C-alpha positions as a LaTeX table, in Angstrom:
\begin{tabular}{lrrr}
\hline
Residue & $x$ (\AA) & $y$ (\AA) & $z$ (\AA) \\
\hline
Met1 & 84.43 & 7.98 & 73.80 \\
Asn2 & 87.71 & 7.35 & 71.93 \\
Trp3 & 90.91 & 9.38 & 72.16 \\
Leu4 & 90.40 & 10.97 & 68.74 \\
Thr5 & 87.17 & 12.59 & 69.91 \\
Asn6 & 88.84 & 13.92 & 73.06 \\
Phe7 & 91.94 & 15.19 & 71.30 \\
Arg8 & 91.48 & 18.93 & 70.79 \\
Thr9 & 94.31 & 19.78 & 68.42 \\
Pro10 & 92.82 & 22.30 & 65.97 \\
Gly11 & 91.80 & 20.75 & 62.68 \\
Leu12 & 92.37 & 17.07 & 63.55 \\
Lys13 & 88.72 & 16.21 & 64.25 \\
Thr14 & 87.58 & 18.12 & 61.19 \\
Phe15 & 90.19 & 16.40 & 59.03 \\
Leu16 & 89.12 & 12.92 & 60.17 \\
Ser17 & 85.34 & 13.28 & 60.28 \\
Ser18 & 84.23 & 15.90 & 57.78 \\
Lys19 & 82.86 & 15.02 & 54.35 \\
Lys20 & 83.81 & 16.77 & 51.16 \\
Asp21 & 81.13 & 18.98 & 49.75 \\
Thr22 & 80.69 & 17.11 & 46.44 \\
Pro23 & 77.40 & 16.45 & 44.65 \\
Asp24 & 76.00 & 12.92 & 44.66 \\
Asn25 & 75.47 & 12.89 & 40.89 \\
Leu26 & 78.97 & 13.96 & 39.85 \\
Trp27 & 79.52 & 10.68 & 37.97 \\
Val28 & 77.30 & 8.63 & 35.68 \\
Lys29 & 77.96 & 4.98 & 34.92 \\
Cys30 & 77.94 & 4.06 & 31.24 \\
Pro31 & 75.52 & 1.14 & 30.71 \\
Lys32 & 77.56 & $-0.05$ & 27.73 \\
Ser33 & 81.13 & $-0.09$ & 29.08 \\
Gly34 & 80.61 & 0.27 & 32.83 \\
Glu35 & 83.01 & 3.21 & 33.07 \\
Leu36 & 82.25 & 6.29 & 35.14 \\
Val37 & 81.81 & 9.51 & 33.15 \\
Tyr38 & 81.78 & 13.06 & 34.45 \\
Arg39 & 78.28 & 14.49 & 34.23 \\
Ser40 & 79.70 & 17.76 & 32.88 \\
Asp41 & 81.31 & 15.80 & 30.01 \\
Leu42 & 77.99 & 14.09 & 29.31 \\
Glu43 & 76.19 & 17.43 & 29.14 \\
Glu44 & 78.65 & 18.65 & 26.53 \\
Ser45 & 78.13 & 15.50 & 24.45 \\
Trp46 & 74.31 & 15.55 & 24.72 \\
Tyr47 & 74.44 & 12.56 & 27.11 \\
Val48 & 76.26 & 10.25 & 24.73 \\
Thr49 & 78.97 & 8.32 & 26.57 \\
Pro50 & 82.47 & 7.73 & 25.11 \\
Ala51 & 81.42 & 4.12 & 24.44 \\
Gly52 & 78.48 & 5.35 & 22.34 \\
Ala53 & 75.59 & 4.70 & 24.75 \\
His54 & 72.76 & 7.18 & 24.25 \\
Leu55 & 71.31 & 7.98 & 27.67 \\
Arg56 & 67.76 & 9.23 & 28.05 \\
Ile57 & 67.33 & 12.99 & 28.10 \\
Ser58 & 64.53 & 15.39 & 29.04 \\
Pro59 & 62.23 & 17.34 & 26.69 \\
Arg60 & 64.11 & 20.54 & 27.53 \\
Arg61 & 67.39 & 19.04 & 26.35 \\
Arg62 & 65.67 & 17.72 & 23.21 \\
Phe63 & 64.41 & 21.22 & 22.41 \\
Arg64 & 67.88 & 22.67 & 22.98 \\
Leu65 & 69.31 & 20.00 & 20.70 \\
Phe66 & 66.89 & 20.65 & 17.85 \\
Phe67 & 65.93 & 24.31 & 17.74 \\
Asp68 & 68.07 & 27.05 & 16.22 \\
Asn69 & 69.67 & 29.33 & 18.84 \\
Glu70 & 67.88 & 27.22 & 21.50 \\
Arg71 & 64.75 & 29.35 & 21.08 \\
Trp72 & 61.23 & 28.01 & 20.95 \\
Glu73 & 57.60 & 28.77 & 21.74 \\
Pro74 & 56.11 & 26.23 & 24.17 \\
Leu75 & 52.73 & 24.71 & 23.37 \\
Gln76 & 50.29 & 24.92 & 26.28 \\
Leu77 & 48.84 & 21.43 & 26.29 \\
Pro78 & 45.11 & 20.90 & 26.89 \\
Pro79 & 44.05 & 19.58 & 30.32 \\
Val80 & 42.32 & 16.21 & 30.64 \\
Val81 & 40.31 & 14.39 & 33.29 \\
Gln82 & 42.62 & 12.66 & 35.73 \\
Asp83 & 41.83 & 9.15 & 36.94 \\
Pro84 & 38.67 & 8.74 & 34.80 \\
Leu85 & 38.30 & 5.07 & 35.87 \\
Lys86 & 39.06 & 5.60 & 39.60 \\
Phe87 & 41.84 & 3.07 & 39.14 \\
Arg88 & 43.69 & 1.67 & 42.14 \\
Asp89 & 46.33 & $-1.02$ & 42.51 \\
Asp90 & 48.79 & $-0.90$ & 45.41 \\
Lys91 & 48.38 & 2.88 & 45.43 \\
Pro92 & 45.81 & 5.27 & 43.88 \\
Tyr93 & 46.47 & 6.51 & 40.35 \\
Pro94 & 46.39 & 10.20 & 41.43 \\
Ser95 & 49.20 & 9.44 & 43.89 \\
Arg96 & 51.32 & 8.05 & 41.07 \\
Leu97 & 50.64 & 11.13 & 38.96 \\
Lys98 & 51.55 & 13.42 & 41.85 \\
Ala99 & 54.82 & 11.59 & 42.45 \\
Ala100 & 55.71 & 11.71 & 38.76 \\
Lys101 & 55.01 & 15.46 & 38.60 \\
Ser102 & 57.19 & 16.04 & 41.66 \\
Lys103 & 60.09 & 14.32 & 39.89 \\
Leu104 & 59.52 & 16.52 & 36.83 \\
Ala105 & 59.58 & 19.67 & 38.95 \\
Ala106 & 62.82 & 18.62 & 40.64 \\
Arg107 & 64.48 & 17.85 & 37.30 \\
Glu108 & 63.28 & 21.12 & 35.77 \\
Lys109 & 64.70 & 23.08 & 38.71 \\
Glu110 & 68.04 & 21.33 & 38.25 \\
Glu111 & 68.21 & 21.81 & 34.47 \\
Ser112 & 66.89 & 25.37 & 34.37 \\
Pro113 & 66.61 & 27.15 & 37.74 \\
Asp114 & 65.13 & 30.26 & 36.07 \\
Ala115 & 62.78 & 28.14 & 33.85 \\
Ser116 & 64.03 & 29.85 & 30.71 \\
Pro117 & 63.14 & 29.21 & 27.96 \\
Pro118 & 59.85 & 27.89 & 29.33 \\
Ile119 & 58.32 & 24.51 & 28.58 \\
Ser120 & 54.86 & 23.17 & 29.32 \\
Gln121 & 54.66 & 19.60 & 30.63 \\
Glu122 & 51.96 & 18.15 & 32.86 \\
Asp123 & 52.25 & 14.52 & 31.74 \\
Cys124 & 54.65 & 12.54 & 29.56 \\
Met125 & 54.49 & 14.93 & 26.57 \\
Ala126 & 56.00 & 18.35 & 25.90 \\
Ala127 & 55.78 & 20.26 & 22.61 \\
Ala128 & 57.19 & 23.47 & 21.18 \\
Phe129 & 57.42 & 25.44 & 17.93 \\
Gly130 & 60.69 & 26.76 & 16.55 \\
Arg131 & 63.07 & 26.51 & 13.59 \\
Ile132 & 65.45 & 23.72 & 12.63 \\
Lys133 & 68.10 & 24.89 & 10.18 \\
Gly134 & 65.73 & 27.72 & 9.29 \\
Lys135 & 62.70 & 25.50 & 8.65 \\
Pro136 & 59.59 & 25.86 & 10.87 \\
Ala137 & 58.94 & 22.78 & 12.97 \\
Val138 & 56.82 & 21.56 & 15.86 \\
Val139 & 58.71 & 19.09 & 18.04 \\
Leu140 & 56.79 & 16.78 & 20.37 \\
Val141 & 58.87 & 14.88 & 22.93 \\
Gln142 & 57.71 & 11.84 & 24.88 \\
Asp143 & 59.33 & 11.70 & 28.33 \\
Phe144 & 60.10 & 8.19 & 29.59 \\
Ala145 & 60.81 & 9.61 & 33.06 \\
Phe146 & 57.07 & 10.26 & 33.51 \\
Met147 & 55.51 & 6.85 & 34.23 \\
Gly148 & 57.55 & 5.19 & 31.52 \\
Gly149 & 56.22 & 7.56 & 28.85 \\
Ser150 & 52.98 & 5.57 & 28.91 \\
Leu151 & 50.33 & 6.58 & 26.39 \\
Gly152 & 47.19 & 7.93 & 28.03 \\
Met153 & 44.54 & 10.56 & 27.49 \\
Ala154 & 46.90 & 13.45 & 28.26 \\
Ala155 & 49.49 & 12.14 & 25.80 \\
Gly156 & 46.85 & 11.68 & 23.11 \\
Glu157 & 45.51 & 15.21 & 23.55 \\
Ala158 & 49.06 & 16.58 & 23.48 \\
Phe159 & 49.79 & 14.75 & 20.23 \\
Ile160 & 46.64 & 16.09 & 18.57 \\
Ala161 & 47.27 & 19.65 & 19.77 \\
Ala162 & 50.86 & 19.53 & 18.48 \\
Ala163 & 49.71 & 18.18 & 15.09 \\
Gln164 & 47.12 & 20.96 & 14.82 \\
Leu165 & 49.77 & 23.55 & 15.67 \\
Ala166 & 52.00 & 22.17 & 12.90 \\
Val167 & 49.16 & 22.50 & 10.40 \\
Ala168 & 48.32 & 26.03 & 11.59 \\
Arg169 & 51.95 & 27.17 & 11.38 \\
Lys170 & 52.64 & 25.23 & 8.14 \\
Ala171 & 55.48 & 23.52 & 9.96 \\
Ala172 & 57.04 & 20.09 & 9.95 \\
Phe173 & 55.84 & 17.74 & 12.68 \\
Ile174 & 58.63 & 15.89 & 14.50 \\
Val175 & 57.89 & 13.38 & 17.26 \\
Cys176 & 60.52 & 11.87 & 19.56 \\
Thr177 & 59.09 & 8.64 & 20.98 \\
Ala178 & 60.03 & 6.92 & 24.24 \\
Ser179 & 57.40 & 4.70 & 25.83 \\
Gly180 & 56.68 & 1.39 & 27.45 \\
Gly181 & 53.21 & 1.31 & 25.86 \\
Ala182 & 49.66 & 2.20 & 26.84 \\
Arg183 & 48.87 & 3.37 & 30.38 \\
Met184 & 47.03 & 0.56 & 32.14 \\
Gln185 & 45.46 & 2.92 & 34.71 \\
Glu186 & 43.30 & 4.36 & 31.94 \\
Gly187 & 42.26 & 1.06 & 30.36 \\
Thr188 & 40.44 & 1.29 & 27.03 \\
Leu189 & 40.67 & 5.09 & 27.12 \\
Ser190 & 44.43 & 4.79 & 26.62 \\
Leu191 & 43.99 & 2.41 & 23.67 \\
Met192 & 41.60 & 4.90 & 22.04 \\
Gln193 & 44.54 & 7.29 & 21.64 \\
Met194 & 46.05 & 5.02 & 18.98 \\
Pro195 & 43.39 & 5.74 & 16.30 \\
Arg196 & 43.04 & 9.36 & 17.45 \\
Thr197 & 46.75 & 10.07 & 16.90 \\
Thr198 & 46.57 & 8.31 & 13.52 \\
Leu199 & 43.81 & 10.69 & 12.41 \\
Ala200 & 45.92 & 13.65 & 13.55 \\
Ile201 & 48.80 & 12.40 & 11.37 \\
Asp202 & 46.39 & 12.25 & 8.41 \\
Glu203 & 45.62 & 15.95 & 8.93 \\
Val204 & 49.33 & 16.77 & 8.79 \\
Arg205 & 49.74 & 14.78 & 5.58 \\
Glu206 & 46.67 & 16.37 & 3.98 \\
Ala207 & 48.30 & 19.74 & 4.62 \\
Gly208 & 51.35 & 18.55 & 2.65 \\
Leu209 & 53.65 & 18.72 & 5.68 \\
Pro210 & 56.32 & 16.17 & 6.65 \\
Tyr211 & 55.88 & 13.91 & 9.66 \\
Ile212 & 59.23 & 12.66 & 10.99 \\
Val213 & 59.61 & 10.18 & 13.85 \\
Val214 & 62.74 & 9.99 & 16.00 \\
Leu215 & 62.74 & 6.62 & 17.77 \\
Thr216 & 64.59 & 6.63 & 21.09 \\
Asp217 & 65.17 & 3.98 & 23.73 \\
Pro218 & 62.74 & 2.39 & 24.41 \\
Thr219 & 59.80 & 2.62 & 22.02 \\
Ser220 & 57.36 & $-0.24$ & 22.51 \\
Gly221 & 53.77 & $-1.37$ & 23.01 \\
Gly222 & 50.86 & 0.69 & 21.71 \\
Val223 & 53.16 & 3.56 & 20.74 \\
Ser224 & 55.19 & 1.37 & 18.36 \\
Ala225 & 51.87 & 0.00 & 17.04 \\
Ser226 & 50.58 & 3.46 & 16.15 \\
Tyr227 & 52.21 & 6.85 & 15.56 \\
Ala228 & 55.81 & 5.67 & 16.08 \\
Met229 & 55.69 & 3.63 & 12.86 \\
Leu230 & 53.61 & 5.97 & 10.68 \\
Gly231 & 56.25 & 8.55 & 9.84 \\
Asp232 & 57.32 & 9.71 & 6.41 \\
Val233 & 60.87 & 9.11 & 7.65 \\
His234 & 61.94 & 7.02 & 10.65 \\
Ile235 & 65.17 & 8.00 & 12.40 \\
Ala236 & 66.47 & 5.95 & 15.33 \\
Glu237 & 69.16 & 6.64 & 17.88 \\
Pro238 & 71.88 & 3.96 & 18.05 \\
Gly239 & 71.08 & 0.97 & 20.24 \\
Ala240 & 67.46 & 1.97 & 20.87 \\
Met241 & 65.07 & $-0.87$ & 21.67 \\
Ile242 & 62.14 & $-0.64$ & 19.25 \\
Ala243 & 59.46 & $-3.32$ & 19.53 \\
Phe244 & 55.90 & $-4.19$ & 20.39 \\
Ser245 & 56.72 & $-6.96$ & 22.88 \\
Gly246 & 60.11 & $-7.22$ & 24.54 \\
Pro247 & 62.65 & $-9.90$ & 23.54 \\
Arg248 & 62.22 & $-11.84$ & 26.77 \\
Val249 & 58.47 & $-12.25$ & 26.16 \\
Ile250 & 59.11 & $-13.41$ & 22.59 \\
Glu251 & 61.76 & $-15.91$ & 23.65 \\
Gln252 & 59.43 & $-17.38$ & 26.25 \\
Thr253 & 56.65 & $-17.62$ & 23.65 \\
Ile254 & 58.55 & $-19.20$ & 20.76 \\
Arg255 & 61.09 & $-20.99$ & 23.01 \\
Glu256 & 63.98 & $-20.01$ & 20.79 \\
Lys257 & 67.04 & $-17.81$ & 21.25 \\
Leu258 & 66.70 & $-14.53$ & 19.36 \\
Pro259 & 69.57 & $-13.22$ & 17.18 \\
Asp260 & 72.01 & $-10.69$ & 18.60 \\
Gly261 & 70.79 & $-7.11$ & 18.38 \\
Phe262 & 67.20 & $-8.22$ & 17.80 \\
Gln263 & 64.76 & $-5.26$ & 18.06 \\
Arg264 & 67.60 & $-2.75$ & 18.20 \\
Ser265 & 67.95 & 0.22 & 15.86 \\
Glu266 & 70.69 & $-1.29$ & 13.72 \\
Phe267 & 68.82 & $-4.60$ & 13.32 \\
Leu268 & 65.64 & $-2.79$ & 12.24 \\
Arg269 & 67.65 & $-0.64$ & 9.82 \\
Gln270 & 68.87 & $-3.82$ & 8.11 \\
Lys271 & 65.29 & $-5.11$ & 7.89 \\
Gly272 & 63.97 & $-1.87$ & 6.40 \\
Gln273 & 61.79 & $-0.82$ & 9.33 \\
Val274 & 64.03 & 2.16 & 10.16 \\
Asp275 & 65.35 & 4.55 & 7.50 \\
Ile276 & 68.27 & 6.18 & 9.33 \\
Val277 & 70.28 & 5.41 & 12.45 \\
Ser278 & 71.76 & 8.73 & 13.56 \\
Asp279 & 74.07 & 9.65 & 16.42 \\
Arg280 & 72.31 & 12.15 & 18.66 \\
Arg281 & 75.06 & 14.71 & 18.11 \\
Glu282 & 74.32 & 14.60 & 14.37 \\
Leu283 & 70.54 & 14.47 & 14.76 \\
Lys284 & 69.84 & 18.17 & 14.14 \\
Ala285 & 71.95 & 18.16 & 10.97 \\
Thr286 & 70.20 & 14.98 & 9.77 \\
Val287 & 66.72 & 16.39 & 10.35 \\
Gly288 & 67.75 & 19.70 & 8.81 \\
Arg289 & 68.80 & 17.99 & 5.58 \\
Leu290 & 65.51 & 16.09 & 5.44 \\
Leu291 & 63.48 & 19.26 & 5.94 \\
Ala292 & 65.44 & 21.01 & 3.20 \\
His293 & 64.31 & 18.27 & 0.79 \\
Leu294 & 60.77 & 17.81 & 2.09 \\
Met295 & 59.73 & 21.44 & 2.54 \\
Pro296 & 59.81 & 24.08 & $-0.22$ \\
Lys297 & 61.84 & 27.17 & 0.55 \\
Arg298 & 59.83 & 30.18 & 1.72 \\
Ala299 & 60.79 & 33.80 & 2.25 \\
Thr300 & 59.96 & 33.50 & 5.95 \\
Asp301 & 62.34 & 30.57 & 6.52 \\
Glu302 & 65.22 & 32.89 & 7.34 \\
Thr303 & 63.17 & 35.01 & 9.74 \\
Pro304 & 64.31 & 34.32 & 13.32 \\
Ile305 & 61.85 & 33.40 & 16.04 \\
Gly306 & 60.69 & 36.60 & 17.70 \\
Pro307 & 59.62 & 37.22 & 21.29 \\
Leu308 & 57.63 & 34.44 & 22.89 \\
Lys309 & 53.92 & 34.77 & 22.38 \\
Ala310 & 50.79 & 32.74 & 22.99 \\
Pro311 & 51.64 & 29.42 & 21.30 \\
Met312 & 48.06 & 28.65 & 20.30 \\
Ala313 & 47.30 & 32.12 & 18.93 \\
Asp314 & 47.43 & 30.95 & 15.30 \\
Val315 & 45.53 & 27.71 & 15.85 \\
Pro316 & 41.98 & 28.15 & 14.63 \\
Ala317 & 39.27 & 27.14 & 17.05 \\
Pro318 & 36.81 & 24.46 & 15.92 \\
Glu319 & 33.93 & 25.99 & 14.02 \\
Ala320 & 30.72 & 26.13 & 16.01 \\
Lys321 & 27.78 & 24.43 & 14.42 \\
Asp322 & 25.01 & 26.76 & 13.23 \\
Lys323 & 21.95 & 25.51 & 15.07 \\
Ser324 & 19.71 & 27.77 & 13.03 \\
Lys325 & 20.29 & 25.69 & 9.87 \\
Gly326 & 17.54 & 23.26 & 9.04 \\
Lys327 & 14.91 & 25.04 & 11.10 \\
Lys328 & 11.67 & 26.04 & 9.52 \\
Ala329 & 10.90 & 29.75 & 9.29 \\
\hline
\end{tabular}
């Protein structure tokens, strides 16, 4: 036992051994410049660092960014069968899902302790209906924090339900993508979501409604090969990696050095694959201008969103087939 421990002068031991009561996540390191940024400053700038790096944000923050007065109606997403293939690698698939959901719950508690306004998210997708600059819109957000935003059955069902809600509400359909590709734990069932989401987009277009894609970092794999590249307008956040295969895989395949900025938003804008590269802080204004051009003005556009109600109330149920037809009397 050293003399400092034995010394009983009031306050000395506390001064030398106590820790300051400061949160562990007070600072965030900018991946672009390496500087440390106050988290409170990041929250005010929608998680865009002073150097211009666009950090990943949650569906709740996306909804707050887009919707007028930060009001929206959450879409209750349809449940799906979990672990349909009984997949197992170093740990069972249900264990991975449980761990991912626990992370979501912890983040949701941190971002909104009273869970208001509510959101509905059981997998990597969350959707809500609201207004953007007065225009009705359904926003679907893909969450990279949930198993890399991988496309599986739950994500496919969420996409279709959100598209149907847009048609039912005569609203624009806006999808914010962030994914590493298809979910390997669901095998071919995950790949089936690519044509299913494409058919849902066709329904939106047949209704004469705009489909706008906001590409965020990263968007790759089966997502970039399907609904991420089928929009009427493609908007990308600065510096977002948008590709099917990553640059390292391509370099190893062709054995050549790729050009600077390859597969980034600005590079794809130059090549015509992306229409607009927009700073996140200007994203709502950009989308609002697009909706003003793409959607005819209606008397109800200025009507504010009322009290929250059942999100699916206006979505018509599939018509039941009349089994009596074709039968002989």
